[in-house]
PDB file of C-alpha atoms in Angstrom:
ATOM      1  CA  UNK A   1     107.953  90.205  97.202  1.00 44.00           C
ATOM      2  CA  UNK A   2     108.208  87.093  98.972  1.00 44.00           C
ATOM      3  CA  UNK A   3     105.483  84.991 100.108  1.00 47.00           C
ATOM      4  CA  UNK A   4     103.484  86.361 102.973  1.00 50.00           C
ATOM      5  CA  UNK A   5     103.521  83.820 106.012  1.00 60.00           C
ATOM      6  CA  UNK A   6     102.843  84.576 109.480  1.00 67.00           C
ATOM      7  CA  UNK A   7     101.357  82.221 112.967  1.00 78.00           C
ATOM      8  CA  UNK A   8      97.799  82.837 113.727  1.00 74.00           C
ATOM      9  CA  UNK A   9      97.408  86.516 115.058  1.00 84.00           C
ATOM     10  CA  UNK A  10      99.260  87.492 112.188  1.00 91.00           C
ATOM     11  CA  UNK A  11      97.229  91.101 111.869  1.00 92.00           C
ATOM     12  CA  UNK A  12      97.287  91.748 115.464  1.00 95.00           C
ATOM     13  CA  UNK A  13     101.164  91.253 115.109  1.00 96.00           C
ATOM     14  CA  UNK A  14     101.564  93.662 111.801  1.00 95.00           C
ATOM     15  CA  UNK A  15      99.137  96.174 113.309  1.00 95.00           C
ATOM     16  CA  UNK A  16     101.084  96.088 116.512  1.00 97.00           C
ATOM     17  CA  UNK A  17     104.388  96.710 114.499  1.00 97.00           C
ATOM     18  CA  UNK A  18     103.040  99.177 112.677  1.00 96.00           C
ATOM     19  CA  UNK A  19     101.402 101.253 115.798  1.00 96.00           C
ATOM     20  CA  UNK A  20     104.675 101.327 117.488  1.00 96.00           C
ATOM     21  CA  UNK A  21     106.991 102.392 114.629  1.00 95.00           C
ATOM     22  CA  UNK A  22     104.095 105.200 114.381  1.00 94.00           C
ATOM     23  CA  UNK A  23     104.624 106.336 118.250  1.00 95.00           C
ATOM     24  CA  UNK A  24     108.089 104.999 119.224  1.00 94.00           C
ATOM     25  CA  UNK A  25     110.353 104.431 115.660  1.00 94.00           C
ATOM     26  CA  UNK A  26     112.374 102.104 114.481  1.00 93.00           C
ATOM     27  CA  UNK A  27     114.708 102.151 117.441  1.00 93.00           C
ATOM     28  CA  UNK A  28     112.562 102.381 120.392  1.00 95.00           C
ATOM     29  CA  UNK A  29     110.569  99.155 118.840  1.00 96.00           C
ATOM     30  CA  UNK A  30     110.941  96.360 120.828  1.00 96.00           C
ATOM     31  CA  UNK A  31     109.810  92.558 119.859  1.00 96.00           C
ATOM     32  CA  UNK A  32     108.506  92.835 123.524  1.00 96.00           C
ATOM     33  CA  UNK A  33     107.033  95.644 123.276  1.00 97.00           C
ATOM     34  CA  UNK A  34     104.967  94.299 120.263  1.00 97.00           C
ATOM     35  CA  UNK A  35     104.307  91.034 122.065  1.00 96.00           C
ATOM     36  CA  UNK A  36     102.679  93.263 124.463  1.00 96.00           C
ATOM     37  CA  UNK A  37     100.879  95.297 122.643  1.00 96.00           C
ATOM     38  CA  UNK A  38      99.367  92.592 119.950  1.00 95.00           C
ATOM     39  CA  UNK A  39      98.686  89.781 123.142  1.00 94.00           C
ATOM     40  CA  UNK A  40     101.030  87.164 121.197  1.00 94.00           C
ATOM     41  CA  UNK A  41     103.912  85.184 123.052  1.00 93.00           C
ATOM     42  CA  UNK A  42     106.915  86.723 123.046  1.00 94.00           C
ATOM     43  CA  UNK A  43     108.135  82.921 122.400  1.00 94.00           C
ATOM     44  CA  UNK A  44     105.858  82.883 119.451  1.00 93.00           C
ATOM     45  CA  UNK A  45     107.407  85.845 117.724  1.00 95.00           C
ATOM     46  CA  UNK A  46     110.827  84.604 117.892  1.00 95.00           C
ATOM     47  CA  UNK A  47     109.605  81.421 116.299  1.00 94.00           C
ATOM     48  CA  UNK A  48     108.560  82.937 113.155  1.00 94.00           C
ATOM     49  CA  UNK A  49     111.108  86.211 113.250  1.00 94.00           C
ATOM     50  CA  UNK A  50     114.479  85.796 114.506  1.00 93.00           C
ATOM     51  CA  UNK A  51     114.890  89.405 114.772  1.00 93.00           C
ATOM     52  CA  UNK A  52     113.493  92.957 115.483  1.00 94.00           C
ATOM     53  CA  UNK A  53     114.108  93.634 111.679  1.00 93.00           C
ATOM     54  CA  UNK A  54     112.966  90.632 110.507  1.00 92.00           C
ATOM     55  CA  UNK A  55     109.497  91.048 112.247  1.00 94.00           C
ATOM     56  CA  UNK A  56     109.394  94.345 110.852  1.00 93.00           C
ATOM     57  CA  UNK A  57     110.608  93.498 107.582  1.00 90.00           C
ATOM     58  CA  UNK A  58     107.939  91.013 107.257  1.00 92.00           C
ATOM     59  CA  UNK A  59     105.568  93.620 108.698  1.00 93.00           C
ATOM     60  CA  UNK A  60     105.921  95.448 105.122  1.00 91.00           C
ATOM     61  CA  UNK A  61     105.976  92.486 103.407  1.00 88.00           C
ATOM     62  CA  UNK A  62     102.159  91.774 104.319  1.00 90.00           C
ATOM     63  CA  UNK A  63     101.325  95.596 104.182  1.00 90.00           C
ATOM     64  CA  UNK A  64     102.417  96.074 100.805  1.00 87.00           C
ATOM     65  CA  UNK A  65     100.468  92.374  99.088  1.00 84.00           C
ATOM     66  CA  UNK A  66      97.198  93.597 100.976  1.00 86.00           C
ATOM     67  CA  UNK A  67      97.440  97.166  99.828  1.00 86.00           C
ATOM     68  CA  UNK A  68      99.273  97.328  96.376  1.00 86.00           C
ATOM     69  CA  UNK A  69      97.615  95.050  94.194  1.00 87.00           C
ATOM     70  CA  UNK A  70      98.263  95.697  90.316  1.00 91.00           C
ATOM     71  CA  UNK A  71      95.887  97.527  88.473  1.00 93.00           C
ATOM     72  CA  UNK A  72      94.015  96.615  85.418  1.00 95.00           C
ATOM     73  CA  UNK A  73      92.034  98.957  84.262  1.00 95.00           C
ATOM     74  CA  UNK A  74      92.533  97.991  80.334  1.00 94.00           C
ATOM     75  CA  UNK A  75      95.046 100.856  79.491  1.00 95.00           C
ATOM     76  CA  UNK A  76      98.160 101.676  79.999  1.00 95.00           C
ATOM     77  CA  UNK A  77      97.675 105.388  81.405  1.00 95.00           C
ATOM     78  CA  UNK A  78      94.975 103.904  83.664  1.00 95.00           C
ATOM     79  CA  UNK A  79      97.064 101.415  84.783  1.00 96.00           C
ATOM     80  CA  UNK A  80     100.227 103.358  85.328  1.00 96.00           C
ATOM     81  CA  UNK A  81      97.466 106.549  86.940  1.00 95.00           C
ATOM     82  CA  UNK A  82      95.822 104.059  89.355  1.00 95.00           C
ATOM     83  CA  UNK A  83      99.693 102.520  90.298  1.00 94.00           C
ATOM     84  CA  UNK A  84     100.778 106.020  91.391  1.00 94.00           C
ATOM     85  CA  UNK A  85      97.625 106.974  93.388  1.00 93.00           C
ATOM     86  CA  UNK A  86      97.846 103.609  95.371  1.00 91.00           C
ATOM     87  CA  UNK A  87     101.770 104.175  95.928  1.00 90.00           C
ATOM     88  CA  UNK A  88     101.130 107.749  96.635  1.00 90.00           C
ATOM     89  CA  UNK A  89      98.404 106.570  99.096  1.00 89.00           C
ATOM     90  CA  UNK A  90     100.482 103.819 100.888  1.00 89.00           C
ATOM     91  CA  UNK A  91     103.704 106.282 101.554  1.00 87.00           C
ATOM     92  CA  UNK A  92     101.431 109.115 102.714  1.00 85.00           C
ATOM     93  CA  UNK A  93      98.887 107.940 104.753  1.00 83.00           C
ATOM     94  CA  UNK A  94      99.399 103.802 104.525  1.00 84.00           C
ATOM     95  CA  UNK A  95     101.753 101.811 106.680  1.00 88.00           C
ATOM     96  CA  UNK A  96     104.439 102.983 103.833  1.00 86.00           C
ATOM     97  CA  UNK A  97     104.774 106.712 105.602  1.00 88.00           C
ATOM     98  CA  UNK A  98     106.729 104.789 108.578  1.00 90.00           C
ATOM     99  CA  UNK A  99     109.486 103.066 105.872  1.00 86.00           C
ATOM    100  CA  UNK A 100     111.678 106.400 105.599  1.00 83.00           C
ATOM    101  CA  UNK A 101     112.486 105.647 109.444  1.00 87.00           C
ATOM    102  CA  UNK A 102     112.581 101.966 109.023  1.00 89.00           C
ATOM    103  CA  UNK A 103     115.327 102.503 106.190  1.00 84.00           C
ATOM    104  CA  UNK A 104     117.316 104.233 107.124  1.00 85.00           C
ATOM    105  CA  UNK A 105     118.443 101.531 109.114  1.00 88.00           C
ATOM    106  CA  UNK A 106     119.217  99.586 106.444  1.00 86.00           C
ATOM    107  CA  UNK A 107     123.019 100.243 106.376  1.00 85.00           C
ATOM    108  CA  UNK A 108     123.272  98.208 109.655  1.00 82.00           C
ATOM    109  CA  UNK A 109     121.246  95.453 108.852  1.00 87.00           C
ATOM    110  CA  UNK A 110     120.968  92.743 106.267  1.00 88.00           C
ATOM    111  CA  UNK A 111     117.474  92.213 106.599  1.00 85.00           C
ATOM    112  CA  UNK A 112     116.270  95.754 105.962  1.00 87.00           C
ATOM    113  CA  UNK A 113     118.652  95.837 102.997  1.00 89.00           C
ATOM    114  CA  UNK A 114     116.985  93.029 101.608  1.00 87.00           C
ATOM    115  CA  UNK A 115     113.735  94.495 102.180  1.00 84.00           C
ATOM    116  CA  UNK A 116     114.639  97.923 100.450  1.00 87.00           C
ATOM    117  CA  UNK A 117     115.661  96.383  97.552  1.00 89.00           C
ATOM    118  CA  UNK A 118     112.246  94.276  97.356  1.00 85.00           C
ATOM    119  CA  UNK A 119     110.119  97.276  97.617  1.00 83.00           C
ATOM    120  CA  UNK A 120     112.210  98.617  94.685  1.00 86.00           C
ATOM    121  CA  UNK A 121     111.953  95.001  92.771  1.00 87.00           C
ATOM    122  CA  UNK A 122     108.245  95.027  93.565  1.00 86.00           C
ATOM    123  CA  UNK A 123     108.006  98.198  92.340  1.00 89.00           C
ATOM    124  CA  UNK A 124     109.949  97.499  88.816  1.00 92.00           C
ATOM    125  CA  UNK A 125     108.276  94.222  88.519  1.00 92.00           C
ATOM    126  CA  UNK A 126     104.510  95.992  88.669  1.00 92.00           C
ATOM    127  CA  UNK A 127     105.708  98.399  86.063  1.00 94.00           C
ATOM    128  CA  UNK A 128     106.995  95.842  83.766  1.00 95.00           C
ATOM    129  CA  UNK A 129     103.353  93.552  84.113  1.00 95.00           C
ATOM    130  CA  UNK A 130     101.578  97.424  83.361  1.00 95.00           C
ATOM    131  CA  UNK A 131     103.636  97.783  80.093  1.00 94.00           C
ATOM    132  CA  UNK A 132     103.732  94.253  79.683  1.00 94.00           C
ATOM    133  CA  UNK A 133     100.240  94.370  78.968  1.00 94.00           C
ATOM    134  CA  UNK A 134     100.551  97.949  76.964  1.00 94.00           C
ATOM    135  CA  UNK A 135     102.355  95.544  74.661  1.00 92.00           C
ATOM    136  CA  UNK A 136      99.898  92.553  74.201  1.00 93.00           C
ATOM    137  CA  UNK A 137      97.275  95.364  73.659  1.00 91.00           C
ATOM    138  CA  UNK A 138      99.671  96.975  70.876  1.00 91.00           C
ATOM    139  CA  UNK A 139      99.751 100.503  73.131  1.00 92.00           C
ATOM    140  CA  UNK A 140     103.955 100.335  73.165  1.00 89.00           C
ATOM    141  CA  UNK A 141     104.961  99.364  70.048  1.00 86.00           C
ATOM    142  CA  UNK A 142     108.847  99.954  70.625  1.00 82.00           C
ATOM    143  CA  UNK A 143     111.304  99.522  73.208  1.00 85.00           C
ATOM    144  CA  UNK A 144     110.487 100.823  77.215  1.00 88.00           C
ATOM    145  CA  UNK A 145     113.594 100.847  79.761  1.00 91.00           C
ATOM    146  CA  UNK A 146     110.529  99.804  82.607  1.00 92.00           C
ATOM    147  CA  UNK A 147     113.089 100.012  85.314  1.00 92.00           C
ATOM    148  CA  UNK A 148     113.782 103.806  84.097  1.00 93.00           C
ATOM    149  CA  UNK A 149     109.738 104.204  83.710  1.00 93.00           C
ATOM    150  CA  UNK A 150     109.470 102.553  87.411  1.00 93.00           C
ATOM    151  CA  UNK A 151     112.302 105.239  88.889  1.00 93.00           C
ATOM    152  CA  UNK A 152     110.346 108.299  87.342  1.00 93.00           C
ATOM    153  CA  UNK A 153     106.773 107.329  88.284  1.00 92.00           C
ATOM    154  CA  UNK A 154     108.078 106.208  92.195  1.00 90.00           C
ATOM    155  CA  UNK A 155     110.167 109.292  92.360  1.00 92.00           C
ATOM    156  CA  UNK A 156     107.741 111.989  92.827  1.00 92.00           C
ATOM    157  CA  UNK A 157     105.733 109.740  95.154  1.00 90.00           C
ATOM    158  CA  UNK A 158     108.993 109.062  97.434  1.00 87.00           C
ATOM    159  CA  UNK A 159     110.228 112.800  97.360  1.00 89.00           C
ATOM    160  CA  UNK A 160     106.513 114.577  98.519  1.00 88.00           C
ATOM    161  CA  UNK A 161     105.950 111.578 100.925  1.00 85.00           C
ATOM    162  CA  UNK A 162     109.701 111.892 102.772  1.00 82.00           C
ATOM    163  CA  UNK A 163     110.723 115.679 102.023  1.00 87.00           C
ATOM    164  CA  UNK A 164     108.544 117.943 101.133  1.00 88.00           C
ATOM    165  CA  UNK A 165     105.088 116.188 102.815  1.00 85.00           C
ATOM    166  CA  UNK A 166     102.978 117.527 100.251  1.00 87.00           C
ATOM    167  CA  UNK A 167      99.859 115.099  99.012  1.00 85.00           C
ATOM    168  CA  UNK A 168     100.195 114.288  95.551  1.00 89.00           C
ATOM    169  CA  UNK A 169      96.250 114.645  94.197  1.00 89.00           C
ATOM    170  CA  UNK A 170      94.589 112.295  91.757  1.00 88.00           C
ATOM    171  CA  UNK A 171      94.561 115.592  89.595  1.00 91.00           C
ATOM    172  CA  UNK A 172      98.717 115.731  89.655  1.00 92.00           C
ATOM    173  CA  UNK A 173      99.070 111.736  89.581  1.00 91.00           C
ATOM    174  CA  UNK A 174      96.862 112.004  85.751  1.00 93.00           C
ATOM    175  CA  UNK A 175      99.381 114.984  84.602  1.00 94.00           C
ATOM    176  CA  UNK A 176     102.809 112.959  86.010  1.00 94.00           C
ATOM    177  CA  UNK A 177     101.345 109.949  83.960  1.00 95.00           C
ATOM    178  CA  UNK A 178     100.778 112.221  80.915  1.00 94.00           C
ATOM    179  CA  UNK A 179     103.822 113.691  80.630  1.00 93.00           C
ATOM    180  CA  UNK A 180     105.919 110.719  81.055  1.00 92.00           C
ATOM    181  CA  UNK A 181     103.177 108.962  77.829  1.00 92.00           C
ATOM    182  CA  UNK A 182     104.000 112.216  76.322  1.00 90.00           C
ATOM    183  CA  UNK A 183     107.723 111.184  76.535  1.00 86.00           C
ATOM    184  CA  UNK A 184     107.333 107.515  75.066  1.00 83.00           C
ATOM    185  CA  UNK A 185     107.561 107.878  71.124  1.00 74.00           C
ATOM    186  CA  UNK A 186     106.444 104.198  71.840  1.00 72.00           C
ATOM    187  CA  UNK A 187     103.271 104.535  73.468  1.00 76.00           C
ATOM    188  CA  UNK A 188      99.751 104.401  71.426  1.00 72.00           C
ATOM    189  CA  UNK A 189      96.706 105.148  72.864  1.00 69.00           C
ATOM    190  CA  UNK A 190      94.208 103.101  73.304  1.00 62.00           C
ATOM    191  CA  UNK A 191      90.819 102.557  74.456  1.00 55.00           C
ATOM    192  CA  UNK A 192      89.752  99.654  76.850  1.00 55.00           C
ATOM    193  CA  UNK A 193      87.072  97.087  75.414  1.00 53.00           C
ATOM    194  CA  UNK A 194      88.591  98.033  71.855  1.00 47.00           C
ATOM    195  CA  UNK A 195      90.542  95.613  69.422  1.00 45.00           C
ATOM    196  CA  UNK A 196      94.046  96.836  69.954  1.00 44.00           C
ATOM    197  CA  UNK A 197      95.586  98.473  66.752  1.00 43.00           C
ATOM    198  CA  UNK A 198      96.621  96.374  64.348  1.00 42.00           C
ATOM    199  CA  UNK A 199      94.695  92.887  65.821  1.00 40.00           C
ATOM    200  CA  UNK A 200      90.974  91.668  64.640  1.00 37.00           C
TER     201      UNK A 200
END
């Protein structure tokens, strides 16, 4: 994602976004309205954000540095089981629940395309430091399409948060991980605080 920049009252301003997508959507939101509601100039708003999308492009932006940070829990299924929880997380409950709405504006507007294919570059580009590691530890020892691995780990996540509104458990987010290891003729266990195989 790119760099996270706001004027001071930057939270009030996100949290106001985020409040009003919540009770009015995309459509309704005015920059106004969030002026209003946060107690920031109008004049200040349009400063920093030309635009209704891209305040509330930029609104994701800082919700999704704060609240998906990479995990490193020394292996690769704890990595790639603590990744899904905190995605899982941020698009039920977390500010990502409102992006389905926000989206689906993105045919009409530059700036929300740009910021649906971030999320999805964000995503790829955590997978890809998770197996990234899995290889300096020796846990993949062959080749992993990451961007494939990235599509099948954010797919359930996407699908119960925006269809079917089902909670995905910490219980369900261990099996997903398992059967996708199960489908990597690459992957080799290993346990953290161990020499990885094949290294002294």
């Amino acid at each position: 994602m790119s760099q996270v920049r706001g004027p001071r009252g930057a939270e009030a301003i996100h949290a106001a976004v985020l409040d009003l997508l919540a009770t009015e959507g995309y459509a309704a939101l005015t920059v106004e309205g969030v002026a209003r509601r946060s107690g920031v100039n109008k004049t200040t708003l349009y400063r920093w954000w030309p635009s209704k999308p891209a305040l509330v492009a930029a609104t994701f932006r800082h919700a999704i540095a704060r609240d998906l940070p990479v995990p490193d829990t020394g292996t690769l299924r704890g990595d790639l089981a603590d990744l899904l929880r905190s995605k899982a997380a941020f698009f039920a409950d977390g500010p990502g629940r409102l992006a389905a709405d926000v989206l689906a504006h993105t045919g009409a507007d530059a700036e929300l395309a740009r910021l649906a294919d971030e999320l999805l570059g964000q995503h790829c580009a955590h997978v890809a430091e998770v197996t990234g590691r899995a290889r300096t530890r020796g846990e993949l020892t062959g080749p992993v399409d990451d961007v494939l691995l990235a599509d099948l780990l954010l797919g359930p996540v996407w699908l119960r948060a925006v269809v079917t509104h089902r909670p995905l458990p910490p219980a369900d987010a261990d099996a997903l991980v398992d059967t996708l290891l199960a489908g990597l003729p690459a992957h080799r266990a290993h346990s953290p605080g161990r020499p990885a195989p094949g290294r002294s």
